[in-house]
XYZ file of C-alpha atoms in Angstrom:
508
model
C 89.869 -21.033 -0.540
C 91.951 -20.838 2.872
C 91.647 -17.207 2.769
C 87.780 -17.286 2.338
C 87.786 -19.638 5.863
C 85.348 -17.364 8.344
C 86.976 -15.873 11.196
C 86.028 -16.725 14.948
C 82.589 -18.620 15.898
C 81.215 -19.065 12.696
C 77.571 -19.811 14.293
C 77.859 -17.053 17.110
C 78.914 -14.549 14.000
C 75.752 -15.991 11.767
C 73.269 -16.017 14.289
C 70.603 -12.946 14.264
C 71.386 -10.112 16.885
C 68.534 -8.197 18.152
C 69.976 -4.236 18.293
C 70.990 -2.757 21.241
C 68.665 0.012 22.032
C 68.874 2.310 25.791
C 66.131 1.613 27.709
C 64.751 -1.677 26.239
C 65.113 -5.140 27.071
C 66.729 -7.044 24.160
C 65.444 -9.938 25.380
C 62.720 -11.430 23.300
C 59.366 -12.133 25.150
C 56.918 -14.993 24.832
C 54.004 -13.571 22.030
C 50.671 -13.960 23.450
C 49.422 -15.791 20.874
C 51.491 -19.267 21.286
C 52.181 -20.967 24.650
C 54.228 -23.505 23.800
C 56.967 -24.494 20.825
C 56.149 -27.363 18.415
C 57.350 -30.700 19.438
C 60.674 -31.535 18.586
C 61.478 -28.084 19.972
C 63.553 -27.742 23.208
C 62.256 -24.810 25.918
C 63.888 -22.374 27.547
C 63.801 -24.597 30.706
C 65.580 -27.805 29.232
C 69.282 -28.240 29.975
C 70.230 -28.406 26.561
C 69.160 -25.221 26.092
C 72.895 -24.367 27.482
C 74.750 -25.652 24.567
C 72.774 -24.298 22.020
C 73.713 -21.231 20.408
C 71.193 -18.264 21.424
C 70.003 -17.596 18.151
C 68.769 -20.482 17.717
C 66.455 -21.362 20.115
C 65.080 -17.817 18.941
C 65.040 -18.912 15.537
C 63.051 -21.779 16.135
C 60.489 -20.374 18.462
C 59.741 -17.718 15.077
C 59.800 -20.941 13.024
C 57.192 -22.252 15.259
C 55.359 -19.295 15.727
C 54.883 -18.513 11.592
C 53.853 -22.028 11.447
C 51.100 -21.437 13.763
C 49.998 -17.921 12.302
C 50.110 -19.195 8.687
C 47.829 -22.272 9.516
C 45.258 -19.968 11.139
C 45.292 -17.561 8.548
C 44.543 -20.137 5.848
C 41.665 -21.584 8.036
C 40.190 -18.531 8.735
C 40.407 -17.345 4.939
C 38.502 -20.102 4.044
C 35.883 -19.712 6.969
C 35.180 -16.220 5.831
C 34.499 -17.282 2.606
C 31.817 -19.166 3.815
C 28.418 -17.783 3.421
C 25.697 -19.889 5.359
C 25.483 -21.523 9.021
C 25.586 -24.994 7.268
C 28.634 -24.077 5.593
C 30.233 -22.209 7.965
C 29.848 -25.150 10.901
C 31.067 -27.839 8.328
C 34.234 -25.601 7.644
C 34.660 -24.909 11.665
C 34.427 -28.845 12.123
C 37.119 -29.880 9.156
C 39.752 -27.211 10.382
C 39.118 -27.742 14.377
C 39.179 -31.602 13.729
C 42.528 -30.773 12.255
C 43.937 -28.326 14.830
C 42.867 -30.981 17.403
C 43.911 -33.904 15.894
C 40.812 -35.529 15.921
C 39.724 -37.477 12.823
C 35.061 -37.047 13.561
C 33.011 -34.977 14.923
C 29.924 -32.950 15.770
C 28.668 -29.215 16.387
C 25.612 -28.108 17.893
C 23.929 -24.407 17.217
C 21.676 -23.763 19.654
C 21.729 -19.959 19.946
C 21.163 -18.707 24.225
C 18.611 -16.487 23.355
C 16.162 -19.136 21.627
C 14.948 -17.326 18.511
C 16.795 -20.138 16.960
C 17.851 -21.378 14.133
C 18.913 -24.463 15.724
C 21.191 -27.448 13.714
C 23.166 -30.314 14.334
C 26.266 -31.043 11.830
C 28.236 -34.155 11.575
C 31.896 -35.042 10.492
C 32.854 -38.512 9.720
C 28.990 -39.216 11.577
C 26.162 -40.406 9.913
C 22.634 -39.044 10.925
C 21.814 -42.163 12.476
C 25.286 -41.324 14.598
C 23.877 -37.979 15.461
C 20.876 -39.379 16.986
C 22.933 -41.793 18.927
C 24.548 -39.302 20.340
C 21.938 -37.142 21.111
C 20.512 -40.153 23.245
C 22.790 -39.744 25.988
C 21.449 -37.712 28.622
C 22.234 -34.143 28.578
C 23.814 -33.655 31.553
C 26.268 -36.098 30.348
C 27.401 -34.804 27.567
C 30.057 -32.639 26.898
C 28.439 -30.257 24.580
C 25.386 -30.623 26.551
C 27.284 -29.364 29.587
C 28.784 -26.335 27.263
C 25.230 -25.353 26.462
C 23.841 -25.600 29.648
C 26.697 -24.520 31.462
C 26.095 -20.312 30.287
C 22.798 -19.605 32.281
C 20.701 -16.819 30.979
C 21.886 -14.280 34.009
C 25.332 -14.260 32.101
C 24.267 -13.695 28.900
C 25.460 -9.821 27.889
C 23.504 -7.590 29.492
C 21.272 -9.974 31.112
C 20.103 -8.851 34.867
C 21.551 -5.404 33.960
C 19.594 -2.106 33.263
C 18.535 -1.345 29.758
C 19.858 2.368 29.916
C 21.287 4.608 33.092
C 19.685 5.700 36.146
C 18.971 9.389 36.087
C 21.825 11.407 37.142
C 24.270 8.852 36.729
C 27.579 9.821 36.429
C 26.908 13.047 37.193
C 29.260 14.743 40.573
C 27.559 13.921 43.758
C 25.874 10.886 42.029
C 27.088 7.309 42.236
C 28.920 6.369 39.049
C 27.317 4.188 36.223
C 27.739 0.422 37.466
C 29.931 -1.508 34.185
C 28.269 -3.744 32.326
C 29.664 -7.765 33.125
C 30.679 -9.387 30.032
C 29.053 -12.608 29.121
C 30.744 -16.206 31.190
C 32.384 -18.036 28.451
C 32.645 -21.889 30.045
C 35.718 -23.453 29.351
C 36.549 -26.396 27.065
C 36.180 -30.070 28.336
C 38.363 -32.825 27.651
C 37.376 -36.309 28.354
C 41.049 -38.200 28.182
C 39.781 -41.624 28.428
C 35.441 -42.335 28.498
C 35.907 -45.846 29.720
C 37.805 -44.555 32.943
C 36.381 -40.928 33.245
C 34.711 -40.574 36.624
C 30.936 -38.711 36.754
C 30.036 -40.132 32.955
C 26.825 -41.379 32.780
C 26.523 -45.215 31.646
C 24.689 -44.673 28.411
C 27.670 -42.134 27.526
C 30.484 -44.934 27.568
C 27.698 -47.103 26.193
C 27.140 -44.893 23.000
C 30.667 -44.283 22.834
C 31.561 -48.182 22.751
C 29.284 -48.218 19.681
C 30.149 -45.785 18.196
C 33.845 -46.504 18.572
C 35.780 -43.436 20.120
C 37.548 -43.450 23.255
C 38.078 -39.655 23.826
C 36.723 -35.967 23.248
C 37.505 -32.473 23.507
C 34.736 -30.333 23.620
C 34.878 -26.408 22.902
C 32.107 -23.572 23.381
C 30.891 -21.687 20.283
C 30.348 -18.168 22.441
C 32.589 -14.918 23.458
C 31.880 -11.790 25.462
C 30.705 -10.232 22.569
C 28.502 -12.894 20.797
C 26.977 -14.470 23.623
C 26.679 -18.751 23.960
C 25.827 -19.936 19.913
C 26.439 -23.827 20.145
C 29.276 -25.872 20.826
C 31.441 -28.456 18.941
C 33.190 -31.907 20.217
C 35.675 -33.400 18.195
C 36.102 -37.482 19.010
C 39.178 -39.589 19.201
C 39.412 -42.955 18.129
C 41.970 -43.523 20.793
C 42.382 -42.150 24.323
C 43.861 -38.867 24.092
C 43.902 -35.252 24.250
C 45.283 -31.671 22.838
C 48.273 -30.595 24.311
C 48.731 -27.054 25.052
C 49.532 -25.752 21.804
C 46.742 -27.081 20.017
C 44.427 -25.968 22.722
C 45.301 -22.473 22.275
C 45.380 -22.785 18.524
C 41.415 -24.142 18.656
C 40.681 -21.705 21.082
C 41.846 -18.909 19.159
C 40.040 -20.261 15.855
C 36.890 -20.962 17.948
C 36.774 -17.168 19.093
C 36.910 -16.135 15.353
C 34.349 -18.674 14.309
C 32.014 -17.686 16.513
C 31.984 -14.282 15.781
C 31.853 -15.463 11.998
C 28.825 -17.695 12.767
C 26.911 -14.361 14.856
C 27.356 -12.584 12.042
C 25.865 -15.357 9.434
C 22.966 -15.659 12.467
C 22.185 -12.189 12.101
C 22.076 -12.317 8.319
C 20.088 -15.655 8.465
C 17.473 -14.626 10.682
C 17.287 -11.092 8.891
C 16.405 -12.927 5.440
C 13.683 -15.034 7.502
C 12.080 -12.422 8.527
C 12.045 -10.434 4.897
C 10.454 -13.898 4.066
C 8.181 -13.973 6.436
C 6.943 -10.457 5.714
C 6.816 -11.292 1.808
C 4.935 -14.255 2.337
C 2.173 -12.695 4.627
C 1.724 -9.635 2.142
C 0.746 -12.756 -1.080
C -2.132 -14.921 -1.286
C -2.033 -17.405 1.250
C -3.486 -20.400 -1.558
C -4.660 -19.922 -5.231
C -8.656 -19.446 -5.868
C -10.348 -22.788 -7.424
C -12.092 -21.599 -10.566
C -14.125 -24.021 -12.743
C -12.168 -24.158 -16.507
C -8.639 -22.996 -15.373
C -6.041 -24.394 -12.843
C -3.324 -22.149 -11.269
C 0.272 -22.520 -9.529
C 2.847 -20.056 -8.724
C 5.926 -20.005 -8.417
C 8.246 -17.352 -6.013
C 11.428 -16.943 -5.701
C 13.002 -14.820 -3.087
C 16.556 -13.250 -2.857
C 18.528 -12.733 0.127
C 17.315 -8.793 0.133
C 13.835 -9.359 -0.566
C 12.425 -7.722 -3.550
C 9.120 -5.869 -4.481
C 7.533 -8.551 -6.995
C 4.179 -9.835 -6.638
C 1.694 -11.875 -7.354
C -2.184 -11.894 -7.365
C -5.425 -14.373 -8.185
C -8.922 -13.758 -6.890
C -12.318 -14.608 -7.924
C -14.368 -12.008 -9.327
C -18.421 -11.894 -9.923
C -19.919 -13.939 -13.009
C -17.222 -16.759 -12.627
C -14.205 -14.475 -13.291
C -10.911 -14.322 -12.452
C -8.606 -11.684 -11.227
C -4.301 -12.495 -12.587
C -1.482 -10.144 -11.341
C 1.800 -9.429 -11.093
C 3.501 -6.473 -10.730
C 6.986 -5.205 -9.018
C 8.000 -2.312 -7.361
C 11.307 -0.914 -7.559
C 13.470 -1.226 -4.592
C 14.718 -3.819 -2.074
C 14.348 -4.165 1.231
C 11.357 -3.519 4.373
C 10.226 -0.278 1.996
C 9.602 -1.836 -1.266
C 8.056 -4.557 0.580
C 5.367 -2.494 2.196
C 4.628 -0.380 -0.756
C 4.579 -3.592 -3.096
C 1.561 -4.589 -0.187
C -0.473 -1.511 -0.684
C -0.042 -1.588 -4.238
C -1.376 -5.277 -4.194
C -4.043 -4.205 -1.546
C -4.759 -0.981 -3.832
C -4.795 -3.592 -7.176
C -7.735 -5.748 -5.504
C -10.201 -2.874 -4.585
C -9.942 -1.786 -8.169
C -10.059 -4.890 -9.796
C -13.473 -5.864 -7.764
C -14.884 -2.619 -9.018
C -14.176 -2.718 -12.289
C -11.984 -5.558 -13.257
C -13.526 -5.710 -16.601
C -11.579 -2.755 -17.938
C -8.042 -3.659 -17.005
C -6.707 -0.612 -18.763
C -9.012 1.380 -15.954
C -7.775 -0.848 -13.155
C -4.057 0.121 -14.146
C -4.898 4.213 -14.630
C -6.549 4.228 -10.663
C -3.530 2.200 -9.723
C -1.476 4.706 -11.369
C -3.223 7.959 -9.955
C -3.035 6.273 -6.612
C 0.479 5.436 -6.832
C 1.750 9.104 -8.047
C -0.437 10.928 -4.998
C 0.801 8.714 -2.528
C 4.359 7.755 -3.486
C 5.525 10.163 -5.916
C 9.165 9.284 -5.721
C 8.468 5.332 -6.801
C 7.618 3.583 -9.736
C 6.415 0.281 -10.160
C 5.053 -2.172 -13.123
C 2.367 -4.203 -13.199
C -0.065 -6.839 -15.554
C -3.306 -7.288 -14.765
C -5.368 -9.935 -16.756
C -9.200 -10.029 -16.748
C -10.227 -13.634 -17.596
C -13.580 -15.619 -18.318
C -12.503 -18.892 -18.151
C -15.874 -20.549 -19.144
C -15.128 -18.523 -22.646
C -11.398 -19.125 -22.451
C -11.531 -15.327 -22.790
C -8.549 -12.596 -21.811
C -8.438 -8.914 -21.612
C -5.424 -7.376 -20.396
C -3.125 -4.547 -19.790
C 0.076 -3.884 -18.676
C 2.656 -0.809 -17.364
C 6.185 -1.713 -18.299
C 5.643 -5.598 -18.043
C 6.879 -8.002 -19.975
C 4.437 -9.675 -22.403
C 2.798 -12.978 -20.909
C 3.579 -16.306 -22.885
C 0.915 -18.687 -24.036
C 2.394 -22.690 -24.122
C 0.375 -24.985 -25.890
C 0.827 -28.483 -27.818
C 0.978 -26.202 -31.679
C 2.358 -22.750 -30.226
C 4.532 -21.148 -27.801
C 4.657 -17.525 -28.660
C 4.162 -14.170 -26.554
C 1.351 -12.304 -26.776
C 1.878 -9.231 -28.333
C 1.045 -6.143 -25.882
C 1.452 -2.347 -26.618
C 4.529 -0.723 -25.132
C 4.045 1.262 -21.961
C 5.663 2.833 -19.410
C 5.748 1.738 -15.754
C 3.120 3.044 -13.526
C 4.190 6.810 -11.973
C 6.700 7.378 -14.447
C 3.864 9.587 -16.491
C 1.517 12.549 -15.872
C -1.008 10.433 -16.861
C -0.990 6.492 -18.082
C -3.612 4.600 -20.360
C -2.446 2.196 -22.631
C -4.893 -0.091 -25.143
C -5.799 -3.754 -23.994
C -4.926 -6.738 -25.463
C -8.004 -9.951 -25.476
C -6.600 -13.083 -26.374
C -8.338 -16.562 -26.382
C -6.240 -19.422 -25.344
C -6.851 -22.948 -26.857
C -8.317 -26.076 -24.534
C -4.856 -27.256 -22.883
C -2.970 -24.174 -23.157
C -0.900 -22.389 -20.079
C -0.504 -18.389 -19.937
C 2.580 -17.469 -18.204
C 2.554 -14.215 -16.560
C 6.327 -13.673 -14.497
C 7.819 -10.794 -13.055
C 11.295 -8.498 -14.612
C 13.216 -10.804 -12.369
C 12.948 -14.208 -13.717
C 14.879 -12.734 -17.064
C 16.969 -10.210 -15.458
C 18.305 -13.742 -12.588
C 19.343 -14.978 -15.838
C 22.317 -12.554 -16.598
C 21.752 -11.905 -20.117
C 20.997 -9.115 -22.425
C 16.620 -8.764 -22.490
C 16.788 -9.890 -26.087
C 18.624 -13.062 -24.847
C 16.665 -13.817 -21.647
C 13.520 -13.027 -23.502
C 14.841 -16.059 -25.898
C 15.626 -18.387 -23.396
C 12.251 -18.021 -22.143
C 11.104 -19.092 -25.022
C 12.643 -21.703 -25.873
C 12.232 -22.610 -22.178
C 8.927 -23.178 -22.665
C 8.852 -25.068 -25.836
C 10.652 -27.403 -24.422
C 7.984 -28.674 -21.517
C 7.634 -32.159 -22.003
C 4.166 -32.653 -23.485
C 3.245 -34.945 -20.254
C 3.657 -32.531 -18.458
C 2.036 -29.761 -19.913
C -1.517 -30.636 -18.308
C 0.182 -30.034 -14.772
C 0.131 -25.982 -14.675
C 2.692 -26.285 -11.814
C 4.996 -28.515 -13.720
C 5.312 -26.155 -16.489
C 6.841 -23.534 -13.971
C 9.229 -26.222 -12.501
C 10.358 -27.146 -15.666
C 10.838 -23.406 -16.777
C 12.489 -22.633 -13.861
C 14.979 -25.332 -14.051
C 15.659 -24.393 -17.621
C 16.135 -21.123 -17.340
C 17.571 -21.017 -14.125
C 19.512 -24.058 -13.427
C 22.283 -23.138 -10.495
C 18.580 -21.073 -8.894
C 19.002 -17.297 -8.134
C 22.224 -15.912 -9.724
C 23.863 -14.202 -6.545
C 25.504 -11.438 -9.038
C 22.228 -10.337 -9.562
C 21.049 -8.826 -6.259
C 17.855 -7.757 -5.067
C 15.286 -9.474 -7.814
C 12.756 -11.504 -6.974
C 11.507 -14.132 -9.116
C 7.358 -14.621 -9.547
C 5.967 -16.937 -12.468
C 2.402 -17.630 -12.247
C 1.091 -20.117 -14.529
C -2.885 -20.560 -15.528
C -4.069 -23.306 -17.528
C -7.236 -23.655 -19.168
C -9.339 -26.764 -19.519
């Protein structure tokens, strides 16, 4: 075993040697991304630093520097996961709270720009808490004086021109002025509320109540994002972050942000695909003596073509669509509103023939828009009979609920409308029964389902059997409880770009 002994300095000999190479420094430089070692961890500046072996102090400062990469890689991993500004700001508050070492706290959107949306989310704070807070004068507060501390002449590209002078650039000519990137305020750190000079006397107040003694306050904005919100983090205790866990917030906070712009710009897209889809359908249901409607529409984060229609027609008639148009998106939308528009000029002229309605809506839809193809049900009803003609173009068959029968009514099989040279199909007239409801729904609601037709078509089904019989006088609590049978988690995200539309009419 002697003769195994090591030879020399056994720790100089073990210790990692960076390799000699002409020209470059072997000396290892401070990354950017760390400032400062974890405690416990003696600097370059300490005397003990001279009886330490050099590979060690280099060994540790890695050690420390993994550490700190691995943590914010497993934060930000699960903030990208996240897919909505609630849930984004929640995971931002549970990971900063940790980085910080702060055990509650609060963050504030309130996008610079003012088109909004605007939240407040809590950690560890009731809503009552919230509203405490939110008492203390603005000026006051820290994340008050993060949100008013960006004014609107630093915001990117604020104050600057919209595109080049003419000629800029160009020799002779002065060059193109850069654009200034956006003032990001720095964080604020209240060590101590109680003794903190400038604090307003309702802040220490609310802070006495609520029971923290300290807070660290960091801006939600970069360069590149602009000012989104800001979040404050609250001590029990007075205290602050030390250097390292400033940098390690402020680098997560940077990423955040641009996580939550992102999320804004996807939030306020889907608004405004709602908005849109909602201005193109009936703005309430018609009142017709002997039948009472709801509706029901469900609309995915892409915005789909389905629609819906009801409107009064001469004699004490009544007008039922629904219809979608293939596609997603600002396009289908638009068509899906001239094909609705196109659906109620017809149906006023000659409503009582839904099989003509359908063929003009066809020949309209092949001129205009050869290159899309929709479907579409329209019903031609008499409630004072309890009378139905309809027709339909590659819909699915409307379903009749009643106390004795839920069944489908059986409709010839067509094609969807521009998919011919020319499309007529035969009507079907059904009467419904005092108390019953006629279902007419859209592709989507069976395709959000996930399942085969033949499968969807049977959870439908028994769907509707199972409506509680109190509720089956209540047209729009049929739909709820159809919807919550068939679709209990709402939408299914695998299924993209289907809208949901159930319209329900029940006749007295």
């Amino acid at each position: 075993m002697a003769s195994n002994a090591p030879v020399g300095k056994p720790t100089d000999m073990s210790s990692p040697r960076l390799p000699k190479v002409a020209g470059i420094d072997s000396t290892v430089p401070a990354p950017p991304h760390t400032v400062a070692p974890l405690p416990g961890v003696p600097s370059a500046a300490t005397p003990s630093d001279a009886a330490l072996p050099p590979g060690v102090l280099i060994q540790d400062r890695l050690a420390s520097w993994v550490s700190d990469l691995t943590t914010l890689h497993e934060l930000t991993e699960r903030l990208i996961k996240t897919d909505s500004l609630d849930g984004a700001l929640r995971e931002m508050l549970g990971a900063g709270a940790a980085l910080v070492g702060a055990r509650r706290g609060m963050a504030v959107l309130e996008p610079a720009d003012g088109l909004g949306p605007t939240s407040t989310i809590g950690l560890g704070l009731a809503h009552a808490d919230l509203g405490t807070i939110e008492t203390v004068p603005r000026g006051s507060g820290s994340y008050g004086r993060l949100l008013d501390g960006l004014p609107e002449a630093d915001l990117p590209g604020a104050g600057l021109p919209d595109a080049d002078p003419p000629g800029a650039g160009l020799p002779g000519n002065s060059p193109t002025p850069p654009r200034r990137p956006a003032r990001v305020p720095e964080p604020i750190a209240i060590r101590d509320v109680r003794t903190e000079e400038g604090l307003d006397p309702r802040h220490r107040e609310v802070a006495a109540r609520l029971g923290y003694a300290a807070s660290y306050a960091l801006p939600l904005a970069t360069e590149e994002a602009g000012r989104l919100g800001a979040a404050v983090w609250l001590y029990d205790e007075p205290a602050e972050p030390d250097e390292r866990r400033r940098h390690l917030i402020g680098l997560y906070g940077r990423f955040a942000t641009e996580h939550l712009a992102r999320l804004l710009q996807v939030e306020r897209a889907r608004a405004r695909v709602a908005t849109v889809a909602e201005e193109l359908l009936p703005s309430r249901l018609p009142r017709v003596p002997g039948v009472r409607l709801a509706v029901r529409h469900l609309t995915g984060p892409q915005g789909g073509g389905d629609w819906y229609d009801a409107l009064p027609l001469p004699e004490g008639a009544l007008g039922l669509a629904v219809g979608s148009v293939y596609g997603t998106g600002p396009s289908a939308l638009a068509a899906m509103g001239r094909l609705r528009a196109s659906l109620r000029a017809y149906a006023v002229m000659e409503g009582e023939d839904p099989v003509a309605v359908l063929s003009d809506l066809e020949l309209l839809l092949r001129l205009t828009e050869p290159a899309r193809s929709a479907t579409a049900l329209f019903a031609y009803a008499e409630p004072a009979q309890r009378r139905i003609v309809l027709a339909g173009a590659g819909h699915a068959p409307p379903l009749v609920v009643g106390d004795h029968r839920t069944e489908f009514v059986e409709t010839s099989l067509s094609a969807p409308l521009g998919m011919l040279t020319c499309w007529e199909a035969p009507s079907v007239e059904l009467s419904p029964a005092p108390g019953e409801t006629v279902l007419l729904y859209t592709d989507g609601l069976l395709r959000r389902t996930g399942d085969a037709t033949d499968r969807a078509f049977a959870r439908l089904h028994a769907a509707a059997a199972s409506v509680p019989r109190a509720d089956r006088s209540d047209p729009g609590a049929v739909a709820d409880h159809v919807l919550r049978t068939l679709l209990p988690g709402g939408l299914d995200p695998a299924v993209e770009g289907e809208d949901v539309v159930l319209l329900a009419a029940r006749f007295e």
